[in-house]
Every structure is written in structure tokens, then in C-alpha cells.
Short mmCIF file of C-alpha atoms in Angstrom, two decimals:
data_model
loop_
_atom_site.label_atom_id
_atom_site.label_comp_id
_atom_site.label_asym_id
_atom_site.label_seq_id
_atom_site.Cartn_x
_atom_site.Cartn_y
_atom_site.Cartn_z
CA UNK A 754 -24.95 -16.84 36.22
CA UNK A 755 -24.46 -20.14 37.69
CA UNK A 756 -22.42 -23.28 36.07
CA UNK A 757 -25.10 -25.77 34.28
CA UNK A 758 -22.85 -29.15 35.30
CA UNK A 759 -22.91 -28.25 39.28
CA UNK A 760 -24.49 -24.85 40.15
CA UNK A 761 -21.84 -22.79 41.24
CA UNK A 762 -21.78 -19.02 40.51
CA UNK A 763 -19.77 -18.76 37.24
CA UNK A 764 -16.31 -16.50 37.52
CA UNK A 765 -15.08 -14.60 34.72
CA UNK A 766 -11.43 -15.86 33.95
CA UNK A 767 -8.97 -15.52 30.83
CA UNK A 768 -9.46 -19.28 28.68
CA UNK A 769 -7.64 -19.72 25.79
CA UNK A 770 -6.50 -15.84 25.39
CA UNK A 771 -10.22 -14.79 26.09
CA UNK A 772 -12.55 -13.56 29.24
CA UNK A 773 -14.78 -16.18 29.61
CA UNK A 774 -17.24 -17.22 31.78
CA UNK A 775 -16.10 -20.81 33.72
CA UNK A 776 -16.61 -22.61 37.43
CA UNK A 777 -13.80 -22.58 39.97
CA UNK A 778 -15.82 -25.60 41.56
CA UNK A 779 -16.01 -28.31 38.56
CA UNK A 780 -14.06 -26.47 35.70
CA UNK A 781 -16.68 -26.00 33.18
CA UNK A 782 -16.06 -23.48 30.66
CA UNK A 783 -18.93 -21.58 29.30
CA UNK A 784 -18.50 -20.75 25.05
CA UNK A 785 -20.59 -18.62 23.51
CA UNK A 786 -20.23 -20.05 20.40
CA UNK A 787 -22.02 -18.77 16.46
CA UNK A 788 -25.40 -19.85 15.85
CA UNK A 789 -26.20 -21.40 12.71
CA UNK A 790 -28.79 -19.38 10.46
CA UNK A 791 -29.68 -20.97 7.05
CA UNK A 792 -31.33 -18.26 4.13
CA UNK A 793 -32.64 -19.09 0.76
CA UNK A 794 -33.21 -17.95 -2.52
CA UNK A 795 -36.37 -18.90 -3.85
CA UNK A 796 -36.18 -18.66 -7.89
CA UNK A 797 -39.04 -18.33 -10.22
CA UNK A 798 -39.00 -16.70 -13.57
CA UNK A 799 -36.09 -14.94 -13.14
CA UNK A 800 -37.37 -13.59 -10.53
CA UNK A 801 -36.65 -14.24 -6.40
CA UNK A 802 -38.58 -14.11 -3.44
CA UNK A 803 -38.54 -11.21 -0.49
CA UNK A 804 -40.62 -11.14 2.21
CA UNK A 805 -41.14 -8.34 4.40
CA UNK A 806 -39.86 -7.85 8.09
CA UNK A 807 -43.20 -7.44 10.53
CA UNK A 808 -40.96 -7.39 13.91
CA UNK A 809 -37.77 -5.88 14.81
CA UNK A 810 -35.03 -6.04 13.73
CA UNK A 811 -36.16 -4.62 10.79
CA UNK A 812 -39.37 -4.06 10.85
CA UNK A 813 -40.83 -3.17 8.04
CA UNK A 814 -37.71 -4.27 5.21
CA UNK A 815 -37.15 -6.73 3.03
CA UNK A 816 -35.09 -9.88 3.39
CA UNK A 817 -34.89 -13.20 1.96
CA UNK A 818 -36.78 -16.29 3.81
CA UNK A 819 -34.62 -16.93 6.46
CA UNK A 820 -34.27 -18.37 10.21
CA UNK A 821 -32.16 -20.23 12.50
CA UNK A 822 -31.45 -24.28 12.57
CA UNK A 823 -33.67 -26.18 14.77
CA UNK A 824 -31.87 -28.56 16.94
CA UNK A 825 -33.67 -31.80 15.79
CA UNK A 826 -33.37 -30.92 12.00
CA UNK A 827 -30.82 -30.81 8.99
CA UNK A 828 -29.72 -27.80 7.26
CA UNK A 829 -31.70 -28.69 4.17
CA UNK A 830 -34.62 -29.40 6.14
CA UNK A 831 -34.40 -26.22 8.14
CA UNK A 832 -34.51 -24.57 4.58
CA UNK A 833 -37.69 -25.73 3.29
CA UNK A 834 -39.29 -24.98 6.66
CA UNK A 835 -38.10 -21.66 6.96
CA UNK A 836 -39.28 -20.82 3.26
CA UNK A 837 -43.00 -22.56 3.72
CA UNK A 838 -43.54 -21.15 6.93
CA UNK A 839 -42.35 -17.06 5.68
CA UNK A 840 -44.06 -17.76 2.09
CA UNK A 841 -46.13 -20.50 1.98
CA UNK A 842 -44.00 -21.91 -1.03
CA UNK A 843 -42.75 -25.20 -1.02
CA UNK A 844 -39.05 -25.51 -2.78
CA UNK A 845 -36.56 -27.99 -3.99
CA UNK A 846 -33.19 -26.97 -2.89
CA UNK A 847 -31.02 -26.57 -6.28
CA UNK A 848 -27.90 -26.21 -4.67
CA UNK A 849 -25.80 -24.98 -1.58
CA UNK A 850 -24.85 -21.40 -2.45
CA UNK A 851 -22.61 -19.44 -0.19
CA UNK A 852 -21.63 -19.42 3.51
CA UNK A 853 -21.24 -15.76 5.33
CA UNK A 854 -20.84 -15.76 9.11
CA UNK A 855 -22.34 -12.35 11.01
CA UNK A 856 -19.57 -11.79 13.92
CA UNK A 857 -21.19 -8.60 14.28
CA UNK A 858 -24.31 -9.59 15.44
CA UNK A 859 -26.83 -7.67 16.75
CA UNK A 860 -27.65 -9.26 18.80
CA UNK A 861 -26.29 -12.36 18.79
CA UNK A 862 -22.99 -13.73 16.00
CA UNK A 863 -23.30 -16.67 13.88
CA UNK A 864 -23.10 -17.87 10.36
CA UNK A 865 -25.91 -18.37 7.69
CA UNK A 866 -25.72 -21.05 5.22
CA UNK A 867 -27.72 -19.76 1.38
CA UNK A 868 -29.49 -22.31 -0.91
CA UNK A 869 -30.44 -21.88 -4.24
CA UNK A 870 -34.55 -23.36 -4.28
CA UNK A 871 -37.16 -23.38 -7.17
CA UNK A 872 -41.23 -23.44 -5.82
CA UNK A 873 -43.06 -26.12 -7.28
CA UNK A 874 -46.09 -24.24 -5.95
CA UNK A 875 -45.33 -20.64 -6.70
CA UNK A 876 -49.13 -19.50 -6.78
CA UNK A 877 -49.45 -19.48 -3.36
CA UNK A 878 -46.52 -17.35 -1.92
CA UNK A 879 -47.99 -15.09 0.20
CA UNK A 880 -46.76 -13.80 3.68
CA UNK A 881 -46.30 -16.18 6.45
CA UNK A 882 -45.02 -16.26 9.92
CA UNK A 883 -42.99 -13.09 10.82
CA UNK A 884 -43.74 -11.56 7.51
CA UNK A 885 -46.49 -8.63 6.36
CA UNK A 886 -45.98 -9.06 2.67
CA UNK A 887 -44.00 -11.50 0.22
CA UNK A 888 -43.30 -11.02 -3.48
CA UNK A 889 -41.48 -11.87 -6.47
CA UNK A 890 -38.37 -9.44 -7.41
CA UNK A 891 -37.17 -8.94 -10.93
CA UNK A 892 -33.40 -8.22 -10.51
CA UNK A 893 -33.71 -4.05 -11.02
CA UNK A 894 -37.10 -4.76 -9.47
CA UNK A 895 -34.94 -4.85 -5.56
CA UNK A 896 -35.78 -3.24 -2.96
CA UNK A 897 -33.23 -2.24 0.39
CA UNK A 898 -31.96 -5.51 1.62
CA UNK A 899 -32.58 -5.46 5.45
CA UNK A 900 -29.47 -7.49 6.35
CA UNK A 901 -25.39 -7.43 5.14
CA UNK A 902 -25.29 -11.25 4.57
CA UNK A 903 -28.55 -10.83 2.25
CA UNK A 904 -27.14 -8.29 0.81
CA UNK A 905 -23.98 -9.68 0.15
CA UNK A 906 -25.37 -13.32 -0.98
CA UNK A 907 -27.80 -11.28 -3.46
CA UNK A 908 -24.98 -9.29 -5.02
CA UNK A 909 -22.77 -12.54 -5.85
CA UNK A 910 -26.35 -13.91 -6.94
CA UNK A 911 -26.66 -10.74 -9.68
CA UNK A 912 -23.06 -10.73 -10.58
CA UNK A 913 -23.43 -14.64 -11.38
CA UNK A 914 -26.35 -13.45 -13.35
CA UNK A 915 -24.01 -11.03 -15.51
CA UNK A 916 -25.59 -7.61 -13.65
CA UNK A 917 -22.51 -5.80 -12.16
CA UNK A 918 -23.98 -2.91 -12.11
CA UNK A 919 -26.90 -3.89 -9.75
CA UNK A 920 -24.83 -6.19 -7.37
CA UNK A 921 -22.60 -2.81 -6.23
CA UNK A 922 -25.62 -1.24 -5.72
CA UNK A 923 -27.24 -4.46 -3.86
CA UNK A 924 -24.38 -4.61 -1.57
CA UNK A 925 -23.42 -0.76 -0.73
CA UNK A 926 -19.73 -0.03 0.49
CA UNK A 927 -18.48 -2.93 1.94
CA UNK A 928 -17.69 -3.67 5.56
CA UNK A 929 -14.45 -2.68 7.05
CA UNK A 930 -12.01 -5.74 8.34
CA UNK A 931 -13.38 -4.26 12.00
CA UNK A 932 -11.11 -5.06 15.65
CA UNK A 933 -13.25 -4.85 18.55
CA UNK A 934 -11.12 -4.69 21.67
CA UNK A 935 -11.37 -3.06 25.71
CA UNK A 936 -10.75 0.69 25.49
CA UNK A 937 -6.49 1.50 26.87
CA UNK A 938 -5.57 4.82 28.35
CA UNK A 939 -3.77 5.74 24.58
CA UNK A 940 -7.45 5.86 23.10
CA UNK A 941 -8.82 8.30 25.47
CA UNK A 942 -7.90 11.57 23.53
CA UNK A 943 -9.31 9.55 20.12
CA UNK A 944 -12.93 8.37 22.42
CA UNK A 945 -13.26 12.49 23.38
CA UNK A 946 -12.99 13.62 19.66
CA UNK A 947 -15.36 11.04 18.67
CA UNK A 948 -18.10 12.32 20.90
CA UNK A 949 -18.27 15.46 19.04
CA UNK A 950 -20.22 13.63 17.08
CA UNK A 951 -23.39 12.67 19.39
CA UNK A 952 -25.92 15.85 18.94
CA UNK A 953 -25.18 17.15 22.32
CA UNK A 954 -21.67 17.17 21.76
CA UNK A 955 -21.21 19.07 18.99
CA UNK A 956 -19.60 21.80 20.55
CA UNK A 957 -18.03 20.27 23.80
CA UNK A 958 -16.54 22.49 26.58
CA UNK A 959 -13.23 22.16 27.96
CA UNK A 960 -15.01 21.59 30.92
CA UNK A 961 -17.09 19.03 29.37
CA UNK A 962 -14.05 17.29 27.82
CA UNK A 963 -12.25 17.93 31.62
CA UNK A 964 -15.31 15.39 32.74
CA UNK A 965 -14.96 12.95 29.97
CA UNK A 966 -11.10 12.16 30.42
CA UNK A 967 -11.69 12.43 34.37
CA UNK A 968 -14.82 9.72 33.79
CA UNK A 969 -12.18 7.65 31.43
CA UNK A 970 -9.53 7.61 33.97
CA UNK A 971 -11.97 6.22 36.84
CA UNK A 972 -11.88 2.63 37.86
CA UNK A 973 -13.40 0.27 40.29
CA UNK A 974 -16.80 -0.70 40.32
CA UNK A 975 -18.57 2.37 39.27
CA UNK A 976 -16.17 2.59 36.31
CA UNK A 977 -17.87 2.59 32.55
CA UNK A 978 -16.47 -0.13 30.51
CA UNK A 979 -15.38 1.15 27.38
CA UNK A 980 -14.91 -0.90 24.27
CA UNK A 981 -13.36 0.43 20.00
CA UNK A 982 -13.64 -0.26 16.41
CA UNK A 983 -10.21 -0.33 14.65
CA UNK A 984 -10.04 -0.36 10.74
CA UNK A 985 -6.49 -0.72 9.31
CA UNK A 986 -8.64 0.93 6.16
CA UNK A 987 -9.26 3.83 8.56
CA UNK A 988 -5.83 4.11 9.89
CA UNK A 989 -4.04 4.50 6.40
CA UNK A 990 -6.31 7.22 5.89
CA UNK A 991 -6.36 8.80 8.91
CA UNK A 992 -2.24 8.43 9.27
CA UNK A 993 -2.76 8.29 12.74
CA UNK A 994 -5.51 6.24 14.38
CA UNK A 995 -7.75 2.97 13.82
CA UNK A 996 -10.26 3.68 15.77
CA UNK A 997 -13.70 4.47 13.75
CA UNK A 998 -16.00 3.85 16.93
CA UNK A 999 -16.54 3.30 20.57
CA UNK A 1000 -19.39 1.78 22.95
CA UNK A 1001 -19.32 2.85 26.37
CA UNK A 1002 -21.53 0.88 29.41
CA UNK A 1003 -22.13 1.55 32.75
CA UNK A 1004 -23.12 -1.44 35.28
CA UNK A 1005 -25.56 -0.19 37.74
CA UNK A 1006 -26.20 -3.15 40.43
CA UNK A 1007 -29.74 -2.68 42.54
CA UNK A 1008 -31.36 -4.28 45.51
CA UNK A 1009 -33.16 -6.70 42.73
CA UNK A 1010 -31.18 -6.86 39.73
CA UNK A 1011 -28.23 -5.72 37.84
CA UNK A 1012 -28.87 -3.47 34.83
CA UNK A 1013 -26.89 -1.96 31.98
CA UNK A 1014 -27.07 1.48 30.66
CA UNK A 1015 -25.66 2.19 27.39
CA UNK A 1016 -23.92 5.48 27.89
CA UNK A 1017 -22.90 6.21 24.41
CA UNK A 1018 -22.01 4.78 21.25
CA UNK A 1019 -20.32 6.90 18.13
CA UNK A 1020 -19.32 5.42 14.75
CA UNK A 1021 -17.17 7.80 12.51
CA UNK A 1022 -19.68 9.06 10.03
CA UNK A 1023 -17.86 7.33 6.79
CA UNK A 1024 -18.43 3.73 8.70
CA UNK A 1025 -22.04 3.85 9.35
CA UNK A 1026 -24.84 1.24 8.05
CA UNK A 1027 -21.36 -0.93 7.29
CA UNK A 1028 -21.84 -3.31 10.14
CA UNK A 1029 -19.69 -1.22 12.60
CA UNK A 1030 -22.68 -0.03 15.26
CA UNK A 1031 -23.81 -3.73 15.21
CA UNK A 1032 -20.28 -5.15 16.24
CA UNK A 1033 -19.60 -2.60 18.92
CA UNK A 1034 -23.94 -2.99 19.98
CA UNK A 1035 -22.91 -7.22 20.09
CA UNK A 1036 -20.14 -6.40 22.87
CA UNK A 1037 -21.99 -4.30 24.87
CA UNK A 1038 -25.09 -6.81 25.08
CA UNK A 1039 -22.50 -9.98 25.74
CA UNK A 1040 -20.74 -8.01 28.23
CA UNK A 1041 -23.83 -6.92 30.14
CA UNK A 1042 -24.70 -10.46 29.98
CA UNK A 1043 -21.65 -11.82 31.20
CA UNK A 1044 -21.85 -9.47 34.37
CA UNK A 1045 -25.36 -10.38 35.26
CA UNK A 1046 -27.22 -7.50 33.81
CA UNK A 1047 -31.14 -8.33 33.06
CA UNK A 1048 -31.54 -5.53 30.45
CA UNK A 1049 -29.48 -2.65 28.51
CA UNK A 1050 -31.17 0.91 28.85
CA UNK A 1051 -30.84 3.82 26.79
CA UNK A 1052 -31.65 7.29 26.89
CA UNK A 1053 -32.77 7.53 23.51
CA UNK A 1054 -34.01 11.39 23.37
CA UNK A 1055 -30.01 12.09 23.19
CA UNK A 1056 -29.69 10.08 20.12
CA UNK A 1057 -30.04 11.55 16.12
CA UNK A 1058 -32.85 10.48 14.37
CA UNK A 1059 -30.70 8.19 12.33
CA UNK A 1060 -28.98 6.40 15.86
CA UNK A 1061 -32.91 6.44 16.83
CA UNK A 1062 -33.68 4.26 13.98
CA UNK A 1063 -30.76 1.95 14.28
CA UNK A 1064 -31.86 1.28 17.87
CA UNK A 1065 -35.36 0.86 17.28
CA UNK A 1066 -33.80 -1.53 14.43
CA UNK A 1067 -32.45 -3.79 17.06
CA UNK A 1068 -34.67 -4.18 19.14
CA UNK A 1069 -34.98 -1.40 21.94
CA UNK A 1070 -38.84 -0.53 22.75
CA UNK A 1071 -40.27 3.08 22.28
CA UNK A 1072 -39.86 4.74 24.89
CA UNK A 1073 -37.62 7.58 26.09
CA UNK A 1074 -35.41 5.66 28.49
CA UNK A 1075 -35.75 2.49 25.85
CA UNK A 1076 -34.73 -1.40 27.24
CA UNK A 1077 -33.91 -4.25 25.59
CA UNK A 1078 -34.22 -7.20 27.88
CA UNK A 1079 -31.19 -9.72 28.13
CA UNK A 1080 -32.67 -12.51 30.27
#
């Protein structure tokens, strides 16, 4: 990756307590900074709008009309556009509802700003853009809510609406305060016992578990790079450990191009579909990124069928050795 002010190849160096990407020639520093999503709920006889997900991630749920900011545009603006192009329905904004920021990604962080919106044409919603279907909801009407910051803006949307009952169930279990950091020599023994839970691990070998703390200890180029999940949550229960999950990459350079192979990624069962997979997927992608990788590849006949759905989910293709491209 080169530097955008002069052109030099970009070195990865520690900025501000962070790796970051910056030029030794002219001293720019590269951020990689939130992008700013905006979601709305359109109202209409007690009732709200969904549409339905045609493209990954996704595909194939329900979520509320909702995109990213255009750079020539205002937030309010971006809302009405975003809700006529996925429904057709044109809106007055009522009011500014809730902010919720998605530092989990996949595959990419940011925060999403919620309005409140009436249609003054609500005849015509009917699926636009992305979308394969769009509908009015009565609250115990819901379906799944694709998406945690949906989810969670719906349930303080039903709990303002005196329905306590149907905002826990909107929202599920809520999301662990979750620590991403690099993988230390003290988590190796905690990494082993957590692959016993990938379906060809079930019953490891202590020659298989000889391998995996011999791959662990390796370093130098061929190394994997090996990132957890802490939860304090997990850690008072556990008495021991915080570490609910791991993502482990390997960087395979070629004559052509650099590519990342995602070697294996565990959650601890209690933590899954709580935003946990998508936090430790959002390191491995930035981190491929960062050292020059033009896609992540996974072996995804190794995977349960519910791992197989969460990567399908965001975003790798089909195939047995699925890619997601990066660049």
C-alpha cells in the first residue's frame, strides 16, 4: 500500500498506542476511521417498515431501510434517500432517535445514526434497490432482525411503545463488553482447548495438540497471526480466563499477489450470534489488508453448518475453498 500525499510504500509503525499504517518519507499517517451509516424507522399505523436483504450480508433477512452517508449529502438527506430508494416511500423525518456504533464490523466498523419517519405516500412501498420484498410490521408481527444495531434500535423502539416483553425477544442476549487483542504465549493452552470445538477437532490427539502449540510457538514470516476475544462477563464465570474466541491467519505471499487464508476461527458456544465472530472476522480482514493481502480464503468444507452460514453471511462466495476479495 503506498502513501496517498507522496507515493511511498506505507510502513506499519506504533501511532498513538496503535499499529498503523504511515510513510517514513512525508509522515502521513493512514486512520482507518468508522464510517457513518444512517437507518430509519418508517412508521405507519402502528406499524414499521422492513425490507428484505437480496445480497449478502444477509441475504435473504429482514432489516430496516438503511445505508451509508454519501459524501456530498446531510444525514437527514441521506435518510430519505436511503428509505425511497429500499421502499419507494417518501418520509418526513419525525425525529433523531438513537446513535449505536458497530466496532465489530463485518466487514468494516462504524456508527449508524436512527430516525424516526412517517410516509406521506405509504401505498407505494414496495421493494427497491438491494431489497426482494418490503412490508409493514405490526409490533408481534417481527420477524429476525438481520443486524445487532437494528435489533437493538427496534427493542428501545417497543419498550418506548410499552412492549417489554417483545423488545427482549427483539434484541436476544446482549453483546458481551468484547477485547480484541494479538494472541501472547499465556493464551496458547486457552487457543488449543478452544479448537475442540471446530468439527474436526472434537477429539484432538496429543499429537495433534503437540502440532498446534509447536505451530503457536513459530515465528518469522511463515508464522500465523493469531488474534482473542476477552469478556470480563466470561472471566467471572469461568474463574480463570477471558478469552471466549480466537481468529487465526496465515499470510501466504506469491509471485503475483499476497493472499490471506483464514486458518480458523472458534467462538465459545455461549457467545455466538452476539457480535463476537464479527469482531474477531473485522481483525482478520483489516489485518490482511494492512499487510497487502488481495483476498481472505477459507476452507469452508471444515466448517459446521452453522460457521457455514455465518460465512456465507459475510460475504465469502460458494465454493469449497471460499474468497472474499479485499482490494
Amino acid at each position: 500500500m503506498h502513501c496517498q500525499r507522496c507515493g511511498a510504500a506505507l510502513q506499519e509503525t506504533i501511532v498513538d498506542g496503535r499499529a498503523r499504517l504511515s510513510c517514513p518519507s512525508c509522515g502521513y499517517i493512514q486512520y482507518v476511521n468508522p464510517v457513518p451509516g444512517v437507518g430509519v424507522l418508517v412508521e405507519h399505523e402502528g406499524k414499521l417498515a422492513l425490507i428484505r436483504r437480496g445480497h449478502a450480508p444477509h441475504k435473504g433477512d429482514w432489516a430496516l431501510p438503511a445505508g451509508f452517508i454519501e459524501a456530498d449529502e446531510s444525514v437527514e438527506q441521506a435518510a430519505v434517500r436511503e428509505t425511497r430508494e429500499e421502499t419507494h416511500l417518501d418520509v418526513e423525518l419525525i425525529e433523531l432517535f438513537g446513535v449505536y456504533s458497530f466496532p465489530e464490523g463485518p466487514p468494516r466498523s462504524g456508527l449508524i445514526i436512527f430516525y424516526r419517519a412517517r410516509p406521506t405516500n405509504p401505498a407505494a412501498l414496495q421493494a427497491g434497490d438491494d431489497a426482494v420484498d418490503a412490508r409493514f410490521f405490526a409490533p408481534h408481527e417481527l420477524p429476525v432482525i438481520a443486524f445487532r444495531t437494528h435489533r437493538e434500535v427496534l427493542a428501545r423502539w417497543l419498550q418506548e411503545r410499552h412492549e417489554p416483553e417483545l423488545a427482549e425477544a427483539t434484541v436476544g442476549h446482549p453483546p458481551p463488553e468484547v477485547t480484541v487483542r494479538a494472541a501472547e504465549p499465556r493464551d496458547h493452552y486457552r487457543i488449543v482447548e478452544l479448537m475442540s470445538h471446530m468439527p474436526a477437532r472434537t477429539r484432538m490427539s496429543d499429537i495433534a495438540r503437540a502440532r498446534a502449540f509447536a505451530r503457536l510457538r513459530e515465528s518469522g514470516p511463515g508464522a500465523i497471526e493469531v488474534w482473542v476475544a476477552e469478556s470480563e462477563e466470561y472471566r467471572q464465570a469461568s474463574g480463570w480466563t477471558a478469552i471466549i474466541g480466537f481468529v487465526a491467519v496465515a499470510h501466504l505471499d506469491g509471485l503475483n499477489e499476497t493472499r490471506a487464508w483464514l486458518d480458523a476461527m472458534v467462538v465459545e458456544p455461549d457467545y455466538r450470534r452476539r457480535g463476537v465472530g464479527g469482531a474477531l472476522f473485522d481483525i482478520a480482514t483489516r489485518r490482511a489488508r494492512e499487510r497487502g493481502a488481495s483476498q481472505l480464503l477459507l476452507d469452508i468444507t471444515r466448517a459446521s453448518p452453522s460457521a457455514q452460514e455465518f460465512y456465507r453471511a459475510i460475504g465469502f462466495d460458494g465454493g469449497d475453498v471460499s474468497r472474499i476479495r479485499l482490494r
